[in-house]
Coordinates of C-alpha atoms in Angstrom, one line a residue:
A1 CA -33.7 -5.4 25.6
R2 CA -33.0 -2.4 23.4
A3 CA -30.6 0.2 24.7
A4 CA -31.5 3.7 25.7
P5 CA -30.7 6.7 23.5
R6 CA -27.4 8.6 23.7
G7 CA -28.8 10.9 26.3
M8 CA -28.5 8.1 28.8
M9 CA -24.7 7.7 28.5
C10 CA -22.8 8.1 31.6
L11 CA -19.3 8.5 32.9
I12 CA -17.9 6.9 36.0
W13 CA -15.0 8.7 37.5
L14 CA -11.9 6.6 37.3
S15 CA -12.4 6.5 33.5
C16 CA -15.0 3.7 33.4
S17 CA -17.9 4.4 31.0
V18 CA -21.2 2.6 31.2
F19 CA -24.3 2.7 29.1
L20 CA -27.7 2.4 30.7
Q21 CA -30.1 -0.1 29.2
R22 CA -33.6 -1.5 29.6
C23 CA -35.7 1.6 29.9
S24 CA -39.3 1.1 31.1
V25 CA -41.9 3.7 32.2
C26 CA -43.2 1.2 34.8
A27 CA -40.1 1.2 37.0
K28 CA -40.4 -0.1 40.5
P29 CA -41.0 2.6 43.1
D30 CA -38.0 1.4 45.2
S31 CA -34.9 3.5 44.9
Y32 CA -33.0 0.4 44.0
A33 CA -33.9 -3.3 43.6
E34 CA -32.9 -5.8 46.2
G35 CA -29.4 -7.2 45.3
K36 CA -28.4 -4.2 43.3
P37 CA -25.8 -1.7 44.5
K38 CA -26.9 1.3 46.5
P39 CA -26.3 4.7 44.9
N40 CA -22.8 5.9 45.4
E41 CA -22.0 9.6 45.2
N42 CA -18.6 8.9 43.9
V43 CA -20.3 7.6 40.7
H44 CA -21.6 10.4 38.4
I45 CA -23.7 10.1 35.2
F46 CA -24.0 12.7 32.4
F47 CA -27.7 13.2 31.6
Y48 CA -29.0 14.9 28.5
A49 CA -32.6 16.2 28.9
W50 CA -32.8 17.5 25.3
F51 CA -35.7 15.4 24.0
A52 CA -39.3 16.4 23.1
T53 CA -42.4 15.0 21.5
P54 CA -45.3 16.8 19.9
D55 CA -47.8 15.0 22.1
H56 CA -46.2 16.2 25.3
D57 CA -44.5 19.5 24.3
G58 CA -46.7 20.7 21.4
E59 CA -46.5 20.7 17.6
A60 CA -44.3 23.8 17.5
T61 CA -41.6 21.9 19.5
G62 CA -42.1 18.7 17.5
W63 CA -39.6 15.8 17.8
R64 CA -36.7 17.8 19.2
E65 CA -33.5 15.9 19.0
W66 CA -35.2 12.7 17.7
G67 CA -35.3 14.0 14.1
K68 CA -32.0 15.1 12.6
E69 CA -30.3 15.3 9.3
V70 CA -27.8 12.5 8.8
L71 CA -24.3 14.1 8.8
S72 CA -21.6 13.0 6.4
H73 CA -18.7 10.9 7.7
W74 CA -15.8 12.9 9.1
D75 CA -13.3 10.8 7.3
E76 CA -13.0 11.7 3.6
K77 CA -12.1 8.1 2.7
E78 CA -15.2 6.8 4.5
K79 CA -17.6 9.5 3.5
A80 CA -18.6 8.0 0.1
K81 CA -19.5 4.7 1.8
H82 CA -22.2 6.1 4.0
E83 CA -25.5 7.8 3.3
S84 CA -25.8 11.4 4.4
G85 CA -28.1 14.4 4.1
K86 CA -31.3 12.4 4.8
L87 CA -33.7 14.1 7.2
L88 CA -34.8 11.5 9.8
S89 CA -38.6 11.4 10.3
P90 CA -39.7 10.3 13.8
P91 CA -41.3 8.4 15.3
E92 CA -40.3 5.5 13.0
D93 CA -36.9 6.8 12.0
V94 CA -34.9 8.5 14.7
A95 CA -31.4 10.0 15.3
S96 CA -30.2 7.2 17.5
V97 CA -28.3 4.0 17.0
F98 CA -30.8 2.3 19.3
Y99 CA -34.5 2.7 19.7
P100 CA -35.6 3.2 23.3
D101 CA -37.8 0.6 24.9
R102 CA -40.1 3.2 26.3
G103 CA -40.6 4.7 22.9
L104 CA -39.8 8.3 22.0
Y105 CA -40.3 10.5 25.1
S106 CA -40.2 14.1 26.3
S107 CA -37.5 14.9 28.8
Q108 CA -40.1 17.1 30.7
D109 CA -42.4 14.1 31.2
R110 CA -42.3 13.4 34.9
A111 CA -43.2 9.7 34.5
V112 CA -40.2 9.2 32.2
A113 CA -37.9 11.2 34.5
R114 CA -39.0 9.1 37.5
A115 CA -38.4 5.9 35.6
Q116 CA -34.9 7.1 34.5
M117 CA -33.9 8.2 38.0
Q118 CA -35.0 4.8 39.4
E119 CA -32.9 3.1 36.8
I120 CA -29.9 5.3 37.5
A121 CA -30.1 4.7 41.2
G122 CA -30.5 0.9 40.6
A123 CA -27.2 1.0 38.7
G124 CA -25.4 2.3 41.8
V125 CA -25.0 5.9 40.4
G126 CA -25.3 8.6 43.0
V127 CA -25.1 11.9 41.1
V128 CA -26.8 13.0 37.9
V129 CA -24.8 15.6 35.9
F130 CA -27.5 17.6 34.2
S131 CA -26.7 19.1 30.8
W132 CA -28.0 22.6 31.3
W133 CA -28.6 25.5 29.0
R134 CA -30.5 28.6 30.2
N135 CA -33.7 29.7 28.6
L136 CA -33.2 32.8 26.5
T137 CA -35.6 35.7 27.1
A138 CA -36.8 38.4 24.8
E139 CA -34.1 40.7 26.2
D140 CA -31.3 38.4 25.2
P141 CA -29.5 39.6 22.0
P142 CA -29.9 37.2 19.0
R143 CA -26.1 36.7 18.9
K144 CA -26.3 34.8 22.2
K145 CA -26.6 31.0 21.7
G146 CA -27.5 30.0 25.2
A147 CA -30.3 27.6 24.6
G148 CA -28.6 24.6 23.1
P149 CA -30.7 22.0 21.2
A150 CA -34.0 23.7 21.8
G151 CA -33.6 27.1 20.1
R152 CA -34.4 29.8 22.6
E153 CA -35.8 27.3 25.1
G154 CA -33.0 25.6 27.0
T155 CA -33.1 22.5 29.0
D156 CA -34.2 24.4 32.2
G157 CA -37.7 23.1 31.8
A158 CA -36.6 19.6 32.6
V159 CA -34.7 20.4 35.7
L160 CA -37.5 20.2 38.3
P161 CA -39.0 16.9 36.9
V162 CA -35.5 15.4 37.0
M163 CA -34.6 16.8 40.5
D164 CA -38.0 15.8 42.0
A165 CA -37.5 12.3 40.6
A166 CA -33.9 12.1 41.8
A167 CA -34.9 13.1 45.3
E168 CA -37.5 10.3 45.3
A169 CA -34.9 7.8 44.0
G170 CA -32.4 8.9 46.7
I171 CA -29.8 10.4 44.4
K172 CA -28.4 13.9 43.7
V173 CA -28.2 16.3 40.8
C174 CA -25.4 18.7 39.8
F175 CA -25.1 20.9 36.7
H176 CA -22.9 20.9 33.7
L177 CA -23.2 24.4 32.2
E178 CA -23.1 23.8 28.4
P179 CA -21.1 26.3 26.4
Y180 CA -22.6 28.9 24.1
D181 CA -21.3 31.7 21.7
D182 CA -20.0 34.9 23.2
R183 CA -20.4 33.7 26.8
D184 CA -18.4 35.9 29.2
E185 CA -17.8 36.0 32.9
E186 CA -21.0 38.0 33.5
D187 CA -23.0 35.4 31.7
L188 CA -21.4 32.6 33.7
R189 CA -22.1 34.5 37.0
S190 CA -25.7 35.0 35.9
D191 CA -26.1 31.3 35.0
V192 CA -24.7 30.1 38.3
S193 CA -26.8 32.6 40.3
Y194 CA -29.9 31.5 38.5
I195 CA -29.2 27.8 39.3
M196 CA -28.5 28.6 42.9
D197 CA -31.5 30.8 43.3
H198 CA -33.9 28.4 41.7
Y199 CA -32.5 25.0 42.7
G200 CA -30.0 25.5 45.5
Q201 CA -32.4 24.5 48.2
H202 CA -33.8 21.5 46.5
P203 CA -33.2 18.2 48.5
A204 CA -31.6 16.6 45.4
F205 CA -29.1 19.5 44.9
Y206 CA -25.6 17.9 45.1
R207 CA -23.3 19.4 47.6
T208 CA -19.8 18.3 48.6
L209 CA -17.4 19.6 51.3
P210 CA -13.8 20.3 50.5
T211 CA -11.5 17.5 51.6
P212 CA -9.0 18.2 54.5
S213 CA -6.1 18.1 52.0
S214 CA -7.7 20.7 49.6
P215 CA -6.0 24.1 49.2
S216 CA -8.9 25.9 50.7
N217 CA -8.5 24.1 54.0
S218 CA -4.7 24.1 54.1
K219 CA -3.2 26.2 56.9
P220 CA 0.0 28.2 56.2
S221 CA 3.1 26.8 57.8
S222 CA 4.7 28.7 60.7
S223 CA 7.6 29.7 58.4
S224 CA 5.2 31.2 55.8
S225 CA 3.2 33.0 58.5
S226 CA 6.2 34.6 60.1
S227 CA 7.5 35.5 56.7
S228 CA 4.3 37.3 56.0
S229 CA 4.4 39.1 59.3
S230 CA 7.8 40.3 58.9
S231 CA 7.1 41.6 55.4
S232 CA 4.1 43.4 56.7
S233 CA 6.1 45.0 59.5
S234 CA 8.8 46.2 57.1

């Protein structure tokens, strides 16, 4: 089977990378097939919901992320050996080393999200790390680049299709806040508040408790406590 696009790459903690293959819209409804590993929340996968098609998302959005200009090779010695500057023209010619089995798809298509989450769960992955950019509003200054691959529209529109599908598949979703120009602490606070307000109560929202050995749970020793007391008294 042909491999999925780069947006399906994943990272397993402990430095083991895997690449999901065999995409099919007609995935089994079970969270994972018999004989396959159950989802493990110690295994996370980076997930890039950047893709669009004109049929699903409209002509104005077009083939977002599927059609790109071929960049020149980064190595000066290799640059002359490779074609560059060509503008790829989907659906036949796409910006991917592999052509997805399900065809070019929209990341906001719920049928696609459902199939992808079933595949991820079937691979034993327990947490999807969602590549998130906020949607820019009319009030946002033009200098802000918070929307990533979609211009002023970020990846936020794909969050609910992915989270709903993840909940059905029995896996969780956490968020990777992608960087953008001129981001400051107020922007970050606003982004985190938005995610918590909109998705914090969703059943697929990933939560983890601090371990007993983490600094937040560690109790001060008796010597440090008494030292603190005496310094307060003095």
